[in-house]
Coordinates of C-alpha atoms in Angstrom, one line a residue:
X1 CA 134.4 108.8 138.8
X2 CA 132.7 108.9 135.4
X3 CA 131.8 112.3 134.0
X4 CA 128.2 112.6 133.0
X5 CA 125.7 115.4 132.2
X6 CA 123.0 116.7 134.6
X7 CA 120.2 115.2 132.5
X8 CA 121.9 111.6 132.7
X9 CA 122.2 111.9 136.5
X10 CA 118.7 112.6 136.8
X11 CA 117.9 109.7 134.4
X12 CA 120.2 107.4 136.5
X13 CA 118.3 108.5 139.7
X14 CA 114.8 107.7 138.2
X15 CA 115.9 104.4 136.9
X16 CA 117.7 103.1 139.9
X17 CA 114.7 104.2 142.2
X18 CA 112.1 102.7 140.0
X19 CA 114.2 99.4 140.0
X20 CA 114.5 99.5 143.7
X21 CA 111.0 100.2 144.5
X22 CA 107.8 99.1 142.4
X23 CA 105.8 101.9 144.0
X24 CA 107.7 104.7 142.1
X25 CA 106.2 105.9 138.8
X26 CA 106.8 108.8 136.6
X27 CA 104.0 111.0 135.1
X28 CA 103.7 114.1 133.0
X29 CA 103.6 115.5 129.6
X30 CA 105.9 113.8 126.9
X31 CA 107.7 111.8 129.6
X32 CA 106.9 108.4 127.9
X33 CA 107.0 108.1 124.1
X34 CA 108.9 111.5 123.6
X35 CA 111.4 110.4 126.5
X36 CA 110.9 113.8 128.3
X37 CA 111.1 117.4 126.9
X38 CA 114.6 117.5 128.2
X39 CA 115.2 113.8 127.7
X40 CA 115.5 113.2 131.5
X41 CA 113.3 110.2 131.0
X42 CA 115.1 108.4 128.0
X43 CA 114.6 104.7 127.9
X44 CA 112.3 104.4 131.0
X45 CA 109.1 103.7 129.0
X46 CA 110.9 100.7 127.4
X47 CA 112.2 99.3 130.7
X48 CA 109.2 99.9 132.9
X49 CA 106.2 100.2 130.7
X50 CA 103.2 102.4 130.3
X51 CA 101.8 101.7 133.9
X52 CA 104.9 103.3 135.4
X53 CA 105.9 105.9 132.9
X54 CA 102.7 107.7 131.9
X55 CA 102.1 110.2 129.3
X56 CA 99.4 113.0 130.3
X57 CA 97.4 115.6 128.5
X58 CA 98.3 119.2 129.0
X59 CA 96.6 119.4 132.3
X60 CA 99.0 120.2 135.0
X61 CA 96.4 120.6 137.7
X62 CA 94.9 117.4 136.6
X63 CA 97.9 115.0 136.6
X64 CA 99.3 116.8 139.9
X65 CA 96.1 115.9 141.5
X66 CA 96.3 112.3 140.4
X67 CA 99.7 112.1 141.8
X68 CA 98.6 113.4 145.2
X69 CA 95.9 110.7 145.3
X70 CA 98.4 108.0 144.4
X71 CA 100.7 109.0 147.1
X72 CA 97.8 109.1 149.6
X73 CA 97.3 105.4 149.0
X74 CA 101.0 104.3 149.3
X75 CA 102.5 104.8 145.7
X76 CA 105.5 107.0 145.3
X77 CA 104.8 109.4 142.1
X78 CA 107.4 111.5 140.5
X79 CA 105.4 114.3 138.8
X80 CA 107.4 116.2 135.8
X81 CA 106.4 119.5 134.9
X82 CA 107.8 120.4 131.4
X83 CA 108.7 123.7 133.1
X84 CA 107.9 125.0 136.4
X85 CA 106.4 128.2 134.9
X86 CA 103.6 125.9 133.5
X87 CA 103.4 124.5 137.2
X88 CA 101.6 127.9 138.0
X89 CA 98.4 125.9 136.8
X90 CA 99.1 123.2 139.4
X91 CA 99.8 125.3 142.4
X92 CA 96.6 124.5 144.1
X93 CA 97.6 120.7 144.3
X94 CA 101.1 121.5 145.2
X95 CA 100.3 124.0 148.0
X96 CA 96.8 123.3 149.2
X97 CA 96.7 119.5 148.8
X98 CA 100.2 118.0 148.9
X99 CA 101.8 120.4 151.3
X100 CA 98.7 120.3 153.8
X101 CA 97.5 116.8 153.7
X102 CA 99.7 115.5 156.5
X103 CA 98.6 118.3 158.8
X104 CA 95.0 118.4 157.8
X105 CA 94.6 114.7 158.2
X106 CA 95.9 114.7 161.7
X107 CA 99.0 112.6 160.6
X108 CA 97.0 109.9 158.9
X109 CA 98.1 110.7 155.2
X110 CA 101.8 110.8 154.3
X111 CA 102.5 112.4 150.9
X112 CA 105.6 110.7 149.6
X113 CA 105.9 112.4 146.1
X114 CA 108.1 114.4 144.1
X115 CA 107.2 117.5 141.8
X116 CA 110.3 118.1 139.4
X117 CA 111.1 120.0 136.3
X118 CA 113.2 123.0 134.8
X119 CA 113.5 126.2 136.6
X120 CA 114.7 129.7 136.0
X121 CA 115.6 131.4 132.7
X122 CA 117.3 129.9 129.7
X123 CA 118.0 131.9 126.6
X124 CA 115.4 134.3 125.1
X125 CA 112.5 132.5 126.4
X126 CA 111.1 135.8 127.7
X127 CA 108.9 136.9 130.9
X128 CA 106.5 133.8 130.9
X129 CA 109.2 131.1 130.6
X130 CA 112.0 132.5 132.8
X131 CA 110.8 132.5 136.3
X132 CA 112.9 131.2 139.1
X133 CA 110.5 129.5 141.5
X134 CA 112.4 128.6 144.7
X135 CA 111.4 131.6 146.9
X136 CA 107.7 131.0 146.1
X137 CA 107.7 127.3 147.0
X138 CA 110.2 127.7 149.8
X139 CA 107.6 130.0 151.5
X140 CA 105.0 127.0 152.1
X141 CA 105.1 124.8 155.2
X142 CA 104.9 121.2 154.4
X143 CA 107.0 121.1 151.3
X144 CA 110.8 120.5 151.0
X145 CA 112.4 122.4 148.2
X146 CA 115.7 121.2 146.6
X147 CA 117.7 123.1 144.1
X148 CA 120.8 120.9 142.8
X149 CA 123.5 122.8 141.0
X150 CA 125.7 119.8 139.8
X151 CA 125.1 116.5 138.3
X152 CA 126.4 114.8 141.6
X153 CA 123.8 116.7 143.7
X154 CA 121.0 116.2 141.1
X155 CA 121.3 112.4 141.2
X156 CA 121.7 112.2 145.0
X157 CA 118.9 114.6 145.9
X158 CA 116.6 113.1 143.6
X159 CA 117.1 109.6 145.2
X160 CA 116.6 111.1 148.5
X161 CA 113.5 112.9 147.4
X162 CA 111.9 109.8 145.9
X163 CA 112.4 108.1 149.2
X164 CA 111.2 110.9 151.4
X165 CA 107.6 110.4 152.9
X166 CA 106.9 114.2 152.4
X167 CA 106.2 116.1 149.2
X168 CA 109.5 117.3 147.8
X169 CA 109.8 120.0 145.0
X170 CA 112.8 119.7 142.9
X171 CA 113.9 122.6 140.8
X172 CA 116.4 121.8 138.0
X173 CA 118.1 124.6 136.3
X174 CA 116.9 124.8 132.8
X175 CA 120.6 125.6 131.6
X176 CA 122.0 122.8 133.7
X177 CA 120.9 119.7 131.7
X178 CA 124.1 119.6 129.4
X179 CA 126.5 120.6 132.1
X180 CA 128.8 117.7 133.2
X181 CA 130.3 116.4 136.5
X182 CA 131.7 113.6 138.3
X183 CA 129.1 111.1 139.4
X184 CA 129.9 107.9 141.2
X185 CA 128.9 104.4 139.9
X186 CA 128.1 103.1 143.4
X187 CA 125.1 103.7 145.3
X188 CA 124.7 107.2 147.1
X189 CA 122.2 109.8 148.2
X190 CA 122.5 113.4 149.2
X191 CA 120.7 114.3 152.4
X192 CA 118.1 116.8 152.0
X193 CA 118.6 120.0 154.3
X194 CA 122.2 119.7 154.1
X195 CA 124.5 122.4 152.3
X196 CA 127.9 121.8 150.7
X197 CA 131.0 123.7 150.6
X198 CA 132.0 123.7 147.1
X199 CA 135.2 125.8 147.7
X200 CA 137.2 126.9 150.7
X201 CA 138.5 130.4 151.3
X202 CA 138.9 132.9 154.1
X203 CA 138.1 136.3 152.7
X204 CA 134.5 136.2 151.8
X205 CA 131.6 133.7 151.7
X206 CA 129.4 133.4 148.5
X207 CA 126.2 131.7 149.4
X208 CA 124.2 130.4 146.5
X209 CA 122.3 127.4 145.0
X210 CA 121.2 125.9 141.9
X211 CA 122.4 127.3 138.4
X212 CA 124.4 130.1 140.3
X213 CA 126.6 127.3 141.8
X214 CA 128.5 127.3 138.5
X215 CA 128.8 131.2 138.3
X216 CA 130.0 131.3 141.9
X217 CA 132.8 128.9 141.2
X218 CA 133.9 130.9 138.3
X219 CA 133.6 134.0 140.5
X220 CA 136.0 132.2 143.0
X221 CA 138.4 131.2 140.4
X222 CA 138.6 134.6 139.0
X223 CA 139.0 136.3 142.4
X224 CA 141.7 133.8 143.4
X225 CA 143.9 135.4 140.7
X226 CA 143.6 138.5 142.6
X227 CA 144.5 136.8 145.8
X228 CA 140.7 136.9 147.2
X229 CA 139.8 133.5 148.6
X230 CA 136.1 132.8 148.7
X231 CA 134.1 130.1 150.3
X232 CA 131.4 128.9 148.1
X233 CA 128.3 127.6 150.0
X234 CA 126.1 125.7 148.0
X235 CA 122.7 125.6 149.8
X236 CA 121.3 122.6 147.8
X237 CA 118.2 122.7 149.8
X238 CA 116.2 126.1 150.3
X239 CA 113.7 124.4 152.5
X240 CA 114.9 123.3 155.1
X241 CA 117.9 125.4 154.9
X242 CA 121.2 124.6 156.4
X243 CA 121.7 127.7 158.6
X244 CA 124.7 126.1 160.5
X245 CA 126.7 125.9 157.2
X246 CA 126.0 129.6 156.3
X247 CA 126.9 130.7 159.7
X248 CA 129.9 128.6 160.1
X249 CA 131.2 130.1 156.9
X250 CA 130.4 133.7 157.7
X251 CA 131.9 133.6 161.0
X252 CA 135.1 132.3 159.3
X253 CA 135.3 134.9 156.5
X254 CA 133.5 138.0 158.2
X255 CA 131.9 138.9 154.8
X256 CA 129.2 137.6 152.6
X257 CA 127.7 137.8 149.1
X258 CA 124.5 136.1 148.4
X259 CA 124.1 135.2 144.7
X260 CA 120.7 134.0 143.5
X261 CA 118.9 133.7 140.1
X262 CA 115.4 135.1 141.2
X263 CA 114.3 138.6 141.9
X264 CA 115.4 140.6 145.0
X265 CA 112.2 141.2 146.6
X266 CA 111.1 138.6 149.2
X267 CA 113.7 136.0 147.7
X268 CA 115.8 133.2 149.1
X269 CA 118.7 135.6 149.5
X270 CA 116.6 137.8 151.9
X271 CA 116.0 134.7 154.1
X272 CA 119.9 134.0 153.9
X273 CA 120.6 137.5 155.0
X274 CA 118.0 137.3 157.9
X275 CA 119.9 134.3 159.3
X276 CA 123.3 136.0 158.9
X277 CA 122.3 139.1 160.7
X278 CA 120.7 137.2 163.5
X279 CA 123.5 134.7 164.0
X280 CA 126.6 136.5 162.6
X281 CA 126.1 140.2 163.3
X282 CA 129.1 140.5 165.6
X283 CA 131.3 138.7 163.2
X284 CA 130.6 140.9 160.1
X285 CA 133.2 143.3 158.9
X286 CA 130.9 144.7 156.1
X287 CA 127.3 144.7 155.1
X288 CA 126.0 141.5 153.1
X289 CA 125.4 142.2 149.5
X290 CA 122.9 140.3 147.3
X291 CA 123.2 139.7 143.6
X292 CA 120.0 138.8 141.8
X293 CA 117.9 139.3 138.7
X294 CA 116.7 142.8 137.9
X295 CA 113.3 143.6 139.4
X296 CA 111.5 143.3 136.1
X297 CA 109.9 140.5 134.0
X298 CA 112.6 138.7 131.9
X299 CA 113.1 140.8 128.5
X300 CA 113.3 138.8 125.3
X301 CA 116.0 141.0 123.6
X302 CA 119.3 139.6 124.1
X303 CA 121.1 142.7 125.3
X304 CA 118.3 143.4 128.0
X305 CA 118.2 139.8 129.0
X306 CA 121.7 139.8 129.7
X307 CA 121.6 142.9 131.6
X308 CA 118.7 141.5 133.7
X309 CA 120.3 138.3 134.7
X310 CA 122.7 138.0 137.7
X311 CA 126.3 137.0 136.3
X312 CA 130.0 136.6 137.4
X313 CA 130.8 140.1 136.7
X314 CA 128.0 141.6 139.1
X315 CA 129.1 138.9 141.6
X316 CA 132.7 139.9 141.5
X317 CA 131.8 143.5 141.9
X318 CA 129.9 142.6 144.9
X319 CA 132.8 140.6 146.6
X320 CA 135.3 143.5 146.0
X321 CA 132.7 145.9 147.4
X322 CA 132.5 144.1 150.7
X323 CA 136.2 143.8 150.5
X324 CA 136.5 147.4 150.3
X325 CA 138.5 147.1 147.1
X326 CA 136.4 149.2 144.8
X327 CA 135.1 152.2 146.9

């Protein structure tokens, strides 16, 4: 299969879906002339024109609301936020309009739309530009929340999201756009709500998603040198969550580490641990350990930022702890 970047995988998904369905359009800040802040929309204005690739003012609340209205009358908007940190200004439309419209209209209005953009920390972007949003948005009934960690999953999940008749939130790791992976040339989609077993092992399950998938694979590679074989369960979707995939892995390995980019309190990992204790309690040979960001706004200084972020070293220590190797 061709090896392409995460950025190009998203671009392919948008192009293919816009070619397939003329109701699909892209709207957001700098998506047209500038071709996207992260160049995800490269070439789309030239191919589809300004009616379907729409530059907006710096008005997240406004263009998110336009997208909801467009979805209500049968179009399929893709709303790009330059970063999910800026989308805080649009949460009223995402949470109170898009997520609730089907319910509040008594089933009269589907909202077939996608909200997407970069999520989580990059390098020295400090506290207001480094937040991981999946636990916030995953809390909301009426939204589907996907967090792809590879180019293959990014393309397949975006295509599925555009075709879905419900509002889908897509969180793209800000540090993933230049990462590369195999992506087939033929048509495919990745189902929303289906996890993927990225690596098989029988000693410990590492449950993760998004940017941390690459970290988890590095952890599994390093631990394999010490004879520790890990399952790497990539959730891919945090709402709905593939509970069966989580429990199947933990029942096999009897140990679990949950690796996530966000903060500890009320995070996605807390939900994963809840499912594990409900469905796998009798199978566990050790407490579940979570690896996550420090409970602080993201520092700007390089050394403090590095200390605050979850990383491979912290995850390796957690796996060894549940294996009782570093007591």
